[in-house]
mmCIF file of C-alpha atoms and ligand atoms in Angstrom:
data_model
loop_
_atom_site.group_PDB
_atom_site.id
_atom_site.type_symbol
_atom_site.label_atom_id
_atom_site.label_comp_id
_atom_site.label_asym_id
_atom_site.label_seq_id
_atom_site.Cartn_x
_atom_site.Cartn_y
_atom_site.Cartn_z
ATOM 1 C CA MET A 1 24.989 -9.337 19.381
ATOM 2 C CA LYS A 2 25.559 -7.873 16.008
ATOM 3 C CA ILE A 3 23.722 -9.376 13.166
ATOM 4 C CA LEU A 4 24.511 -9.037 9.493
ATOM 5 C CA LEU A 5 21.343 -8.242 7.781
ATOM 6 C CA THR A 6 21.665 -9.320 3.435
ATOM 7 C CA GLY A 7 19.016 -7.365 1.961
ATOM 8 C CA GLY A 8 18.498 -5.336 4.026
ATOM 9 C CA ALA A 9 17.488 -1.844 2.569
ATOM 10 C CA GLY A 10 14.574 -3.994 0.810
ATOM 11 C CA TYR A 11 10.805 -4.001 2.170
ATOM 12 C CA ILE A 12 10.968 -6.639 4.771
ATOM 13 C CA GLY A 13 14.927 -5.833 5.997
ATOM 14 C CA SER A 14 13.985 -2.129 6.475
ATOM 15 C CA HIS A 15 11.046 -2.945 8.547
ATOM 16 C CA THR A 16 13.560 -5.729 10.776
ATOM 17 C CA ILE A 17 16.042 -3.295 11.341
ATOM 18 C CA ILE A 18 13.299 -1.461 13.323
ATOM 19 C CA GLU A 19 12.514 -4.161 15.324
ATOM 20 C CA LEU A 20 16.185 -5.218 16.217
ATOM 21 C CA ASP A 21 17.222 -2.118 17.183
ATOM 22 C CA LYS A 22 14.073 -1.776 19.801
ATOM 23 C CA ALA A 23 15.295 -5.478 21.046
ATOM 24 C CA GLY A 24 18.661 -4.333 21.459
ATOM 25 C CA TYR A 25 20.405 -5.681 18.843
ATOM 26 C CA GLN A 26 22.839 -3.917 16.612
ATOM 27 C CA VAL A 27 22.629 -4.189 13.002
ATOM 28 C CA ALA A 28 24.474 -3.691 9.569
ATOM 29 C CA VAL A 29 23.336 -4.456 6.707
ATOM 30 C CA VAL A 30 24.745 -5.274 3.202
ATOM 31 C CA ASP A 31 22.643 -4.625 -0.007
ATOM 32 C CA ASN A 32 23.658 -4.694 -3.879
ATOM 33 C CA LEU A 33 20.667 -1.894 -3.975
ATOM 34 C CA TYR A 34 19.146 -3.962 -6.891
ATOM 35 C CA ASN A 35 16.088 -3.894 -5.632
ATOM 36 C CA SER A 36 16.079 -0.985 -3.047
ATOM 37 C CA ASN A 37 16.607 2.659 -2.554
ATOM 38 C CA PRO A 38 19.659 4.398 0.233
ATOM 39 C CA LYS A 39 16.923 6.279 1.289
ATOM 40 C CA ALA A 40 15.108 3.677 3.236
ATOM 41 C CA LEU A 41 18.213 3.242 5.233
ATOM 42 C CA GLU A 42 18.898 6.897 6.327
ATOM 43 C CA ARG A 43 14.771 6.721 6.892
ATOM 44 C CA VAL A 44 14.850 3.498 9.245
ATOM 45 C CA SER A 45 18.118 5.417 10.363
ATOM 46 C CA LYS A 46 16.338 8.681 11.856
ATOM 47 C CA ILE A 47 13.431 6.394 13.056
ATOM 48 C CA ILE A 48 15.944 4.708 15.128
ATOM 49 C CA GLY A 49 17.948 7.459 15.621
ATOM 50 C CA LYS A 50 21.652 5.377 14.725
ATOM 51 C CA GLU A 51 23.661 5.098 11.877
ATOM 52 C CA ILE A 52 23.302 1.684 10.039
ATOM 53 C CA PRO A 53 27.101 0.374 9.092
ATOM 54 C CA PHE A 54 26.270 -0.498 5.251
ATOM 55 C CA TYR A 55 28.011 -2.490 2.483
ATOM 56 C CA LYS A 56 26.894 -1.920 -0.762
ATOM 57 C CA VAL A 57 27.595 -5.367 -1.427
ATOM 58 C CA ASP A 58 26.551 -8.112 -4.121
ATOM 59 C CA ILE A 59 26.466 -11.203 -1.934
ATOM 60 C CA ARG A 60 28.427 -13.291 -5.206
ATOM 61 C CA ASP A 61 31.505 -10.647 -4.547
ATOM 62 C CA GLU A 62 32.648 -12.614 -1.587
ATOM 63 C CA GLU A 63 35.645 -10.500 -1.613
ATOM 64 C CA GLY A 64 33.013 -7.427 -0.513
ATOM 65 C CA LEU A 65 31.119 -9.692 1.381
ATOM 66 C CA THR A 66 34.744 -10.933 3.334
ATOM 67 C CA LYS A 67 35.332 -7.167 3.959
ATOM 68 C CA ALA A 68 32.078 -6.526 5.326
ATOM 69 C CA PHE A 69 32.962 -9.737 7.956
ATOM 70 C CA GLU A 70 35.933 -8.658 8.529
ATOM 71 C CA ALA A 71 34.774 -5.246 9.505
ATOM 72 C CA GLU A 72 31.424 -6.046 11.577
ATOM 73 C CA LYS A 73 31.887 -10.042 13.374
ATOM 74 C CA PRO A 74 28.166 -10.915 13.333
ATOM 75 C CA GLU A 75 27.208 -13.674 15.072
ATOM 76 C CA ALA A 76 24.140 -14.280 13.162
ATOM 77 C CA VAL A 77 22.772 -13.503 9.615
ATOM 78 C CA ILE A 78 19.425 -13.110 8.487
ATOM 79 C CA HIS A 79 19.221 -13.565 5.088
ATOM 80 C CA PHE A 80 16.845 -11.317 2.780
ATOM 81 C CA ALA A 81 18.753 -10.616 -0.236
ATOM 82 C CA GLY A 82 17.571 -12.276 -3.538
ATOM 83 C CA LEU A 83 15.621 -11.446 -6.152
ATOM 84 C CA LYS A 84 11.323 -12.343 -5.699
ATOM 85 C CA ALA A 85 8.821 -11.414 -8.309
ATOM 86 C CA VAL A 86 7.823 -14.604 -9.552
ATOM 87 C CA GLY A 87 6.713 -13.554 -12.572
ATOM 88 C CA GLU A 88 10.504 -12.618 -14.137
ATOM 89 C CA SER A 89 12.017 -15.696 -12.624
ATOM 90 C CA VAL A 90 10.106 -17.668 -15.651
ATOM 91 C CA ALA A 91 11.267 -15.021 -18.078
ATOM 92 C CA LYS A 92 14.553 -14.887 -16.705
ATOM 93 C CA PRO A 93 15.481 -18.715 -14.807
ATOM 94 C CA LEU A 94 19.406 -18.226 -14.633
ATOM 95 C CA GLU A 95 19.496 -14.525 -13.478
ATOM 96 C CA TYR A 96 17.114 -15.346 -10.021
ATOM 97 C CA TYR A 97 18.811 -19.457 -9.930
ATOM 98 C CA HIS A 98 22.613 -17.279 -9.801
ATOM 99 C CA ASN A 99 22.050 -14.434 -7.405
ATOM 100 C CA ASN A 100 19.633 -16.178 -4.999
ATOM 101 C CA MET A 101 21.159 -19.490 -5.478
ATOM 102 C CA THR A 102 25.065 -18.593 -5.670
ATOM 103 C CA GLY A 103 25.039 -16.136 -3.376
ATOM 104 C CA THR A 104 23.486 -17.593 -0.707
ATOM 105 C CA PHE A 105 26.105 -20.926 -1.410
ATOM 106 C CA ILE A 106 28.656 -17.445 -1.557
ATOM 107 C CA LEU A 107 27.021 -15.754 1.680
ATOM 108 C CA LEU A 108 27.449 -19.747 3.949
ATOM 109 C CA ASP A 109 31.239 -19.997 2.703
ATOM 110 C CA VAL A 110 32.011 -16.583 3.883
ATOM 111 C CA MET A 111 29.773 -17.632 7.333
ATOM 112 C CA ARG A 112 31.550 -20.878 7.766
ATOM 113 C CA LYS A 113 34.969 -19.087 7.217
ATOM 114 C CA HIS A 114 34.112 -16.790 10.344
ATOM 115 C CA GLY A 115 33.242 -19.188 12.292
ATOM 116 C CA CYS A 116 29.789 -17.260 11.849
ATOM 117 C CA LYS A 117 26.932 -19.934 11.821
ATOM 118 C CA ASN A 118 23.436 -18.953 12.651
ATOM 119 C CA ILE A 119 21.062 -18.203 9.960
ATOM 120 C CA ILE A 120 17.602 -16.786 9.634
ATOM 121 C CA PHE A 121 16.302 -17.657 5.525
ATOM 122 C CA SER A 122 13.507 -15.766 4.252
ATOM 123 C CA SER A 123 11.146 -18.835 3.000
ATOM 124 C CA SER A 124 8.495 -18.014 1.596
ATOM 125 C CA ALA A 125 4.474 -20.218 1.761
ATOM 126 C CA THR A 126 5.332 -20.733 -2.251
ATOM 127 C CA VAL A 127 7.069 -23.483 -0.732
ATOM 128 C CA TYR A 128 3.776 -25.437 -0.589
ATOM 129 C CA GLY A 129 3.003 -25.408 -4.040
ATOM 130 C CA ASP A 130 -0.916 -26.236 -4.326
ATOM 131 C CA PRO A 131 -0.785 -26.962 -0.558
ATOM 132 C CA ALA A 132 -1.447 -30.199 0.894
ATOM 133 C CA GLN A 133 -3.996 -28.958 3.316
ATOM 134 C CA ILE A 134 -5.463 -25.435 4.556
ATOM 135 C CA PRO A 135 -4.583 -24.600 6.889
ATOM 136 C CA ILE A 136 -1.453 -24.979 6.296
ATOM 137 C CA THR A 137 0.937 -26.115 8.767
ATOM 138 C CA GLU A 138 4.552 -26.668 8.893
ATOM 139 C CA ALA A 139 4.336 -30.660 8.709
ATOM 140 C CA CYS A 140 2.209 -29.927 5.376
ATOM 141 C CA PRO A 141 4.807 -31.549 2.703
ATOM 142 C CA LYS A 142 6.281 -29.263 0.598
ATOM 143 C CA GLY A 143 4.435 -28.635 -2.966
ATOM 144 C CA HIS A 144 5.610 -28.659 -6.393
ATOM 145 C CA CYS A 145 6.891 -24.912 -7.456
ATOM 146 C CA THR A 146 5.500 -23.665 -11.276
ATOM 147 C CA ASN A 147 8.139 -21.242 -11.033
ATOM 148 C CA PRO A 148 12.024 -20.733 -11.114
ATOM 149 C CA TYR A 149 11.808 -18.202 -8.068
ATOM 150 C CA GLY A 150 9.666 -20.782 -6.127
ATOM 151 C CA GLN A 151 12.070 -23.143 -6.664
ATOM 152 C CA THR A 152 15.257 -21.141 -5.014
ATOM 153 C CA LYS A 153 13.526 -21.063 -2.119
ATOM 154 C CA SER A 154 12.810 -24.596 -1.848
ATOM 155 C CA MET A 155 16.266 -25.407 -2.992
ATOM 156 C CA LEU A 156 18.125 -23.356 -0.905
ATOM 157 C CA GLU A 157 15.715 -24.840 2.673
ATOM 158 C CA GLU A 158 17.486 -28.121 1.874
ATOM 159 C CA VAL A 159 20.860 -26.795 0.992
ATOM 160 C CA LEU A 160 20.251 -25.295 5.142
ATOM 161 C CA MET A 161 19.150 -28.502 5.964
ATOM 162 C CA ASP A 162 21.830 -29.978 5.206
ATOM 163 C CA VAL A 163 24.876 -27.583 6.204
ATOM 164 C CA GLN A 164 22.750 -27.715 9.440
ATOM 165 C CA LYS A 165 22.688 -31.766 9.418
ATOM 166 C CA ALA A 166 26.260 -31.791 8.788
ATOM 167 C CA ASP A 167 27.723 -29.868 11.245
ATOM 168 C CA SER A 168 25.406 -29.352 14.791
ATOM 169 C CA GLU A 169 26.876 -25.837 15.770
ATOM 170 C CA TRP A 170 24.545 -24.043 13.054
ATOM 171 C CA ASN A 171 21.903 -22.808 14.230
ATOM 172 C CA VAL A 172 19.121 -22.291 11.222
ATOM 173 C CA VAL A 173 15.622 -21.196 11.100
ATOM 174 C CA LEU A 174 13.928 -20.938 8.256
ATOM 175 C CA LEU A 175 10.766 -18.700 8.068
ATOM 176 C CA ARG A 176 8.077 -19.456 5.157
ATOM 177 C CA TYR A 177 6.426 -15.691 4.785
ATOM 178 C CA PHE A 178 2.621 -15.372 3.924
ATOM 179 C CA ASN A 179 1.713 -12.444 2.147
ATOM 180 C CA PRO A 180 3.538 -9.520 3.886
ATOM 181 C CA ILE A 181 2.274 -6.580 3.542
ATOM 182 C CA GLY A 182 1.838 -2.825 5.212
ATOM 183 C CA ALA A 183 4.640 -0.290 6.277
ATOM 184 C CA HIS A 184 6.075 1.429 9.672
ATOM 185 C CA GLN A 185 3.462 3.720 11.301
ATOM 186 C CA SER A 186 5.169 6.616 10.840
ATOM 187 C CA GLY A 187 4.222 6.129 6.819
ATOM 188 C CA THR A 188 8.389 6.913 5.667
ATOM 189 C CA ILE A 189 9.188 3.663 4.934
ATOM 190 C CA GLY A 190 7.562 1.110 2.409
ATOM 191 C CA GLU A 191 7.626 -1.654 -0.051
ATOM 192 C CA ASN A 192 8.696 0.357 -2.909
ATOM 193 C CA PRO A 193 7.655 -1.833 -6.149
ATOM 194 C CA ASN A 194 9.561 -0.791 -9.914
ATOM 195 C CA GLY A 195 6.985 -0.501 -12.809
ATOM 196 C CA ILE A 196 4.097 -1.989 -12.767
ATOM 197 C CA PRO A 197 3.484 -3.938 -9.325
ATOM 198 C CA ASN A 198 2.863 -7.911 -8.970
ATOM 199 C CA ASN A 199 1.292 -7.808 -5.923
ATOM 200 C CA LEU A 200 -2.109 -7.485 -5.132
ATOM 201 C CA MET A 201 -1.361 -4.187 -2.327
ATOM 202 C CA PRO A 202 1.351 -1.873 -4.201
ATOM 203 C CA TYR A 203 -1.412 -2.382 -7.247
ATOM 204 C CA ILE A 204 -4.426 -0.895 -4.727
ATOM 205 C CA THR A 205 -2.596 1.627 -2.824
ATOM 206 C CA GLN A 206 -1.063 3.109 -6.800
ATOM 207 C CA VAL A 207 -5.467 2.696 -7.781
ATOM 208 C CA ALA A 208 -6.053 4.596 -4.165
ATOM 209 C CA VAL A 209 -3.370 6.986 -5.057
ATOM 210 C CA GLY A 210 -4.439 7.645 -9.333
ATOM 211 C CA LYS A 211 -1.523 6.161 -10.465
ATOM 212 C CA ARG A 212 -3.085 3.414 -12.226
ATOM 213 C CA GLU A 213 -6.692 3.541 -13.637
ATOM 214 C CA GLU A 214 -8.301 0.296 -11.595
ATOM 215 C CA LEU A 215 -7.044 -3.228 -10.497
ATOM 216 C CA GLY A 216 -7.539 -6.367 -12.272
ATOM 217 C CA VAL A 217 -8.882 -8.983 -10.469
ATOM 218 C CA PHE A 218 -7.438 -12.243 -11.085
ATOM 219 C CA GLY A 219 -10.365 -14.428 -11.674
ATOM 220 C CA ASN A 220 -13.825 -14.284 -9.571
ATOM 221 C CA ASP A 221 -14.226 -18.753 -10.420
ATOM 222 C CA TYR A 222 -12.188 -20.294 -7.490
ATOM 223 C CA ASP A 223 -13.807 -22.147 -5.088
ATOM 224 C CA THR A 224 -13.648 -19.330 -2.594
ATOM 225 C CA HIS A 225 -16.168 -17.506 -0.279
ATOM 226 C CA ASP A 226 -16.388 -15.124 -3.077
ATOM 227 C CA GLY A 227 -14.648 -16.437 -5.737
ATOM 228 C CA THR A 228 -11.341 -14.447 -6.151
ATOM 229 C CA GLY A 229 -8.286 -15.321 -4.764
ATOM 230 C CA VAL A 230 -8.088 -15.815 -0.503
ATOM 231 C CA ARG A 231 -4.555 -15.399 0.740
ATOM 232 C CA ASP A 232 -3.362 -15.169 4.375
ATOM 233 C CA TYR A 233 -2.197 -11.288 4.475
ATOM 234 C CA ILE A 234 0.421 -10.114 7.235
ATOM 235 C CA HIS A 235 1.878 -6.971 8.320
ATOM 236 C CA VAL A 236 5.248 -6.220 8.100
ATOM 237 C CA CYS A 237 5.643 -4.749 11.576
ATOM 238 C CA ASP A 238 5.040 -8.135 12.893
ATOM 239 C CA LEU A 239 6.960 -10.168 9.859
ATOM 240 C CA ALA A 240 9.922 -8.332 11.327
ATOM 241 C CA ALA A 241 9.278 -8.930 15.267
ATOM 242 C CA GLY A 242 9.914 -12.502 14.426
ATOM 243 C CA HIS A 243 12.689 -12.379 13.101
ATOM 244 C CA VAL A 244 13.723 -11.451 16.710
ATOM 245 C CA CYS A 245 11.600 -14.150 18.212
ATOM 246 C CA ALA A 246 14.149 -16.342 15.815
ATOM 247 C CA LEU A 247 16.574 -14.926 16.993
ATOM 248 C CA LYS A 248 15.995 -15.276 20.721
ATOM 249 C CA ALA A 249 15.816 -19.142 19.504
ATOM 250 C CA ILE A 250 18.972 -19.351 17.677
ATOM 251 C CA GLN A 251 20.848 -18.040 21.200
ATOM 252 C CA ARG A 252 18.806 -21.225 22.586
ATOM 253 C CA ASN A 253 20.648 -23.140 20.147
ATOM 254 C CA CYS A 254 17.287 -24.405 18.610
ATOM 255 C CA GLY A 255 19.524 -26.165 15.847
ATOM 256 C CA LEU A 256 17.040 -25.993 12.771
ATOM 257 C CA GLY A 257 13.733 -24.572 13.092
ATOM 258 C CA ILE A 258 11.157 -24.401 10.551
ATOM 259 C CA TYR A 259 8.839 -22.130 11.292
ATOM 260 C CA ASN A 260 5.188 -19.785 9.189
ATOM 261 C CA LEU A 261 5.059 -16.929 9.763
ATOM 262 C CA GLY A 262 1.284 -15.744 8.780
ATOM 263 C CA THR A 263 -1.947 -14.316 11.084
ATOM 264 C CA GLY A 264 -4.220 -17.654 10.457
ATOM 265 C CA HIS A 265 -6.314 -15.509 8.403
ATOM 266 C CA GLY A 266 -7.421 -16.147 4.946
ATOM 267 C CA TYR A 267 -9.191 -13.034 3.124
ATOM 268 C CA SER A 268 -9.825 -12.646 -0.729
ATOM 269 C CA VAL A 269 -8.983 -10.269 -2.691
ATOM 270 C CA LEU A 270 -12.226 -8.185 -2.556
ATOM 271 C CA ASP A 271 -12.252 -8.644 0.672
ATOM 272 C CA VAL A 272 -8.942 -6.791 0.796
ATOM 273 C CA VAL A 273 -10.202 -4.460 -1.391
ATOM 274 C CA ASN A 274 -13.349 -3.534 0.982
ATOM 275 C CA ALA A 275 -11.003 -3.768 4.076
ATOM 276 C CA PHE A 276 -8.884 -1.084 2.470
ATOM 277 C CA GLU A 277 -12.023 1.389 1.453
ATOM 278 C CA LYS A 278 -13.271 1.212 5.045
ATOM 279 C CA ALA A 279 -9.908 1.613 7.014
ATOM 280 C CA ASN A 280 -8.994 4.685 4.744
ATOM 281 C CA GLY A 281 -11.950 5.844 2.760
ATOM 282 C CA VAL A 282 -10.809 5.417 -0.027
ATOM 283 C CA PRO A 283 -12.183 3.974 -3.511
ATOM 284 C CA VAL A 284 -11.127 1.092 -5.415
ATOM 285 C CA LYS A 285 -12.020 0.813 -8.868
ATOM 286 C CA TYR A 286 -11.399 -2.858 -10.085
ATOM 287 C CA SER A 287 -12.665 -5.051 -12.552
ATOM 288 C CA ILE A 288 -12.290 -8.546 -13.220
ATOM 289 C CA LYS A 289 -10.174 -10.336 -15.247
ATOM 290 C CA PRO A 290 -8.791 -13.773 -15.853
ATOM 291 C CA ARG A 291 -7.139 -15.935 -13.767
ATOM 292 C CA ARG A 292 -3.238 -15.510 -13.312
ATOM 293 C CA PRO A 293 -1.419 -18.650 -14.509
ATOM 294 C CA GLY A 294 0.101 -20.386 -11.529
ATOM 295 C CA ASP A 295 -2.292 -18.920 -8.807
ATOM 296 C CA ILE A 296 -3.780 -21.032 -6.158
ATOM 297 C CA ALA A 297 -7.040 -20.490 -4.810
ATOM 298 C CA THR A 298 -6.428 -20.700 -0.776
ATOM 299 C CA CYS A 299 -3.522 -20.118 1.278
ATOM 300 C CA TYR A 300 -3.653 -19.128 5.247
ATOM 301 C CA CYS A 301 -1.866 -20.993 7.767
ATOM 302 C CA ASN A 302 -1.904 -22.602 11.298
ATOM 303 C CA PRO A 303 1.019 -20.347 13.092
ATOM 304 C CA ALA A 304 0.718 -22.503 16.283
ATOM 305 C CA LYS A 305 4.331 -23.531 16.314
ATOM 306 C CA ALA A 306 6.210 -20.557 15.450
ATOM 307 C CA LYS A 307 3.565 -18.723 18.883
ATOM 308 C CA GLU A 308 4.542 -22.413 20.904
ATOM 309 C CA GLU A 309 8.313 -22.365 20.358
ATOM 310 C CA LEU A 310 8.661 -18.915 19.314
ATOM 311 C CA GLY A 311 6.066 -17.069 21.554
ATOM 312 C CA TRP A 312 5.523 -15.281 18.364
ATOM 313 C CA GLU A 313 2.152 -14.034 16.921
ATOM 314 C CA ALA A 314 0.469 -11.542 14.617
ATOM 315 C CA GLN A 315 -0.989 -8.599 16.057
ATOM 316 C CA TYR A 316 -2.110 -6.423 13.131
ATOM 317 C CA GLY A 317 -5.164 -7.259 11.723
ATOM 318 C CA ILE A 318 -6.336 -6.527 8.208
ATOM 319 C CA GLU A 319 -7.611 -3.169 8.315
ATOM 320 C CA ASP A 320 -4.496 -1.968 10.377
ATOM 321 C CA MET A 321 -2.738 -3.679 7.408
ATOM 322 C CA CYS A 322 -4.820 -1.410 4.855
ATOM 323 C CA ARG A 323 -4.526 1.608 6.866
ATOM 324 C CA ASP A 324 -0.633 1.475 7.234
ATOM 325 C CA SER A 325 -0.023 0.420 3.650
ATOM 326 C CA TRP A 326 -2.254 3.936 2.631
ATOM 327 C CA ASN A 327 -0.540 6.052 5.175
ATOM 328 C CA TRP A 328 3.203 4.593 3.401
ATOM 329 C CA GLN A 329 1.709 5.441 -0.267
ATOM 330 C CA LYS A 330 -0.065 8.495 0.106
ATOM 331 C CA ASN A 331 2.789 9.802 2.235
ATOM 332 C CA ASN A 332 4.968 8.639 -0.596
ATOM 333 C CA PRO A 333 3.176 8.489 -3.951
ATOM 334 C CA ASN A 334 6.529 8.277 -6.014
ATOM 335 C CA GLY A 335 7.832 5.767 -2.970
ATOM 336 C CA TYR A 336 11.433 6.711 -2.489
ATOM 337 C CA ASP A 337 11.797 8.898 -5.560
ATOM 338 C CA GLU A 338 10.735 12.582 -4.711
HETATM 339 P P1 NAD B 1 13.259 -6.588 -1.663
HETATM 340 O O1 NAD B 1 13.244 -7.047 -2.985
HETATM 341 O O2 NAD B 1 12.674 -5.667 -1.369
HETATM 342 O O3 NAD B 1 14.733 -6.602 -1.073
HETATM 343 C C1 NAD B 1 15.812 -7.588 -1.342
HETATM 344 C C2 NAD B 1 16.715 -7.310 -1.547
HETATM 345 O O4 NAD B 1 17.677 -7.501 -1.199
HETATM 346 C C3 NAD B 1 16.884 -5.500 -2.064
HETATM 347 O O5 NAD B 1 17.306 -4.691 -1.051
HETATM 348 C C4 NAD B 1 17.796 -6.250 -3.104
HETATM 349 O O6 NAD B 1 18.392 -4.921 -3.403
HETATM 350 C C5 NAD B 1 18.538 -6.861 -2.027
HETATM 351 N N1 NAD B 1 19.198 -7.935 -3.145
HETATM 352 C C6 NAD B 1 18.845 -9.017 -4.009
HETATM 353 N N2 NAD B 1 20.093 -9.922 -4.706
HETATM 354 C C7 NAD B 1 21.140 -9.533 -4.015
HETATM 355 C C8 NAD B 1 22.248 -9.296 -4.629
HETATM 356 N N3 NAD B 1 22.514 -10.772 -4.942
HETATM 357 N N4 NAD B 1 23.579 -9.357 -3.040
HETATM 358 C C9 NAD B 1 22.532 -7.602 -2.357
HETATM 359 N N5 NAD B 1 21.733 -7.813 -2.016
HETATM 360 C C10 NAD B 1 21.108 -8.339 -3.166
HETATM 361 O O7 NAD B 1 12.272 -7.903 -1.290
HETATM 362 P P2 NAD B 1 11.545 -8.391 0.561
HETATM 363 O O8 NAD B 1 10.311 -8.098 -0.172
HETATM 364 O O9 NAD B 1 11.549 -7.447 1.426
HETATM 365 O O10 NAD B 1 12.216 -9.833 0.476
HETATM 366 C C11 NAD B 1 12.948 -10.125 1.522
HETATM 367 C C12 NAD B 1 13.194 -11.449 1.866
HETATM 368 O O11 NAD B 1 11.567 -12.234 2.207
HETATM 369 C C13 NAD B 1 13.117 -12.341 -0.220
HETATM 370 O O12 NAD B 1 14.315 -13.188 -0.236
HETATM 371 C C14 NAD B 1 11.979 -12.399 -0.767
HETATM 372 O O13 NAD B 1 12.057 -13.350 -1.640
HETATM 373 C C15 NAD B 1 11.219 -12.910 0.769
HETATM 374 N N6 NAD B 1 9.969 -13.137 0.416
HETATM 375 C C16 NAD B 1 9.464 -11.720 -0.203
HETATM 376 C C17 NAD B 1 8.182 -12.404 0.585
HETATM 377 C C18 NAD B 1 7.573 -11.040 0.016
HETATM 378 O O14 NAD B 1 5.887 -10.932 -0.230
HETATM 379 N N7 NAD B 1 7.587 -9.406 -0.159
HETATM 380 C C19 NAD B 1 7.072 -13.047 0.404
HETATM 381 C C20 NAD B 1 8.235 -14.134 1.254
HETATM 382 C C21 NAD B 1 9.095 -14.537 0.988
HETATM 383 C C1 WQD B 2 -2.639 -12.147 -3.751
HETATM 384 C C2 WQD B 2 -3.906 -12.336 -5.051
HETATM 385 C C3 WQD B 2 -3.610 -12.613 -6.884
HETATM 386 C C4 WQD B 2 -2.699 -8.736 -8.092
HETATM 387 C C5 WQD B 2 3.186 -13.741 -3.928
HETATM 388 C C6 WQD B 2 4.403 -14.939 -4.264
HETATM 389 C C7 WQD B 2 4.719 -15.540 -2.803
HETATM 390 C C8 WQD B 2 5.110 -14.572 -2.297
HETATM 391 C C9 WQD B 2 4.011 -13.334 -1.556
HETATM 392 C C10 WQD B 2 7.511 -14.273 -2.103
HETATM 393 C C11 WQD B 2 -4.260 -13.519 -5.503
HETATM 394 C C12 WQD B 2 -4.223 -11.550 -6.430
HETATM 395 C C13 WQD B 2 -2.914 -9.557 -7.161
HETATM 396 C C14 WQD B 2 -3.560 -8.282 -8.695
HETATM 397 C C15 WQD B 2 -5.388 -9.644 -8.222
HETATM 398 N N1 WQD B 2 6.370 -14.040 -2.526
HETATM 399 N N2 WQD B 2 -4.135 -10.116 -7.800
HETATM 400 N N3 WQD B 2 -4.680 -8.612 -9.063
HETATM 401 O O1 WQD B 2 0.447 -14.823 -5.402
HETATM 402 O O2 WQD B 2 -0.062 -14.679 -3.192
HETATM 403 O O3 WQD B 2 2.347 -13.948 -3.591
HETATM 404 O O4 WQD B 2 3.589 -12.855 -3.461
HETATM 405 O O5 WQD B 2 7.761 -14.825 -2.032
HETATM 406 O O6 WQD B 2 5.961 -16.525 -3.651
HETATM 407 O O7 WQD B 2 3.960 -16.027 -5.241
HETATM 408 O O8 WQD B 2 0.966 -12.454 -4.208
HETATM 409 O O9 WQD B 2 -0.438 -10.190 -4.202
HETATM 410 O O10 WQD B 2 1.031 -11.723 -6.354
HETATM 411 O O11 WQD B 2 -1.306 -12.090 -4.830
HETATM 412 O O12 WQD B 2 -6.196 -10.226 -8.191
HETATM 413 O O13 WQD B 2 -2.858 -7.008 -9.297
HETATM 414 O O14 WQD B 2 -4.643 -11.178 -5.099
HETATM 415 O O15 WQD B 2 -4.817 -13.542 -7.809
HETATM 416 O O16 WQD B 2 -4.816 -13.854 -5.331
HETATM 417 P P1 WQD B 2 0.905 -14.121 -4.329
HETATM 418 P P2 WQD B 2 0.056 -11.595 -4.470
#
């Protein structure tokens, strides 16, 4: 079965190719390389020992996308392509809405025209806003998203649900990722943020490797066990494996499926710093800073539905995630730039 990955050169997509290949699927990638480097695909190719058909195409380019569909004839799409920086989305709302919304509309239209009605969508825990309950189950109502990025995820979920409701030939799986970190055990692919990292783990690894002086811990007065924000960190390889389980559900004609992909464990910022130091024997200097606007205190999921219905469960713990994030960063201090 051939799977087209939009945004497949990015952090989660590149790891997912490996899991798909292991499970016997064929892959092709469409990516405009706006936030990724072609070396990621070269390195994945090396890991799996196969060429990866690649189309440098923006998903808003209907003609380019059509060519990729005609050449590859995919039976399902995993839709990773999107802009994802929360802060930037507040400053550039139109760019975010246009890229994420228009891009998905064009993708869905091209899929429909080619009779490809199977899609897995990269959604996010951000759709729960400030969650009504902890741990978060899929029955938890969606919340108010404080930024355009989150709005695009929440609105696209609605769009995809409507598409599936209108035509039962569609299989739509919405995967709500919690906080992906870690990297492939080879240490040759990983997260490669441009400029100053927004997210915790890439910031920690850049402090550890000497690129940044210290981590700012955004607030220590939350109502959590040590006052710092608690999140559900999940190893990117576990997340990647979740997509394989979702594809199997699609092959069983699941219709609509919505799943949290997280471990179900919450770790605070300081827990992560401590786990990183313990796993790697490397110090991480930090100081307490004010809260970051828009942050919530606690966010972790109940992943039972994915276990029951998809047979998926996270295998890696926080120390594995810290070890693998560091393995990638120390071997590639400048990411994919030599
Ligand atoms: P990423 O930026 O590494 O990967 C996204 C890829 O999409 C990039 O390679 C980028 O070049 C490509 N892309 C963006 N717009 C495109 C367009 N118009 N046409 C073609 N390609 C385009 O991000 P990631 O961390 O791998 O995230 C993948 C998906 O998962 C995104 O949709 C993101 O919103 C979602 N997600 C990520 C996280 C996270 O913390 N990383 C959490 C929840 C959800
Ligand atoms: C984690 C914790 C911070 C950086 C974001 C998006 C979400 C999803 C995942 C895409 C928080 C603290 C962070 C730093 C810190 N992405 N922190 N110092 O905010 O949970 O989620 O990425 O869908 O939509 O919002 O992740 O890694 O930014 O923060 O203290 O330099 O680390 O305050 O408590 P977040 P994060």
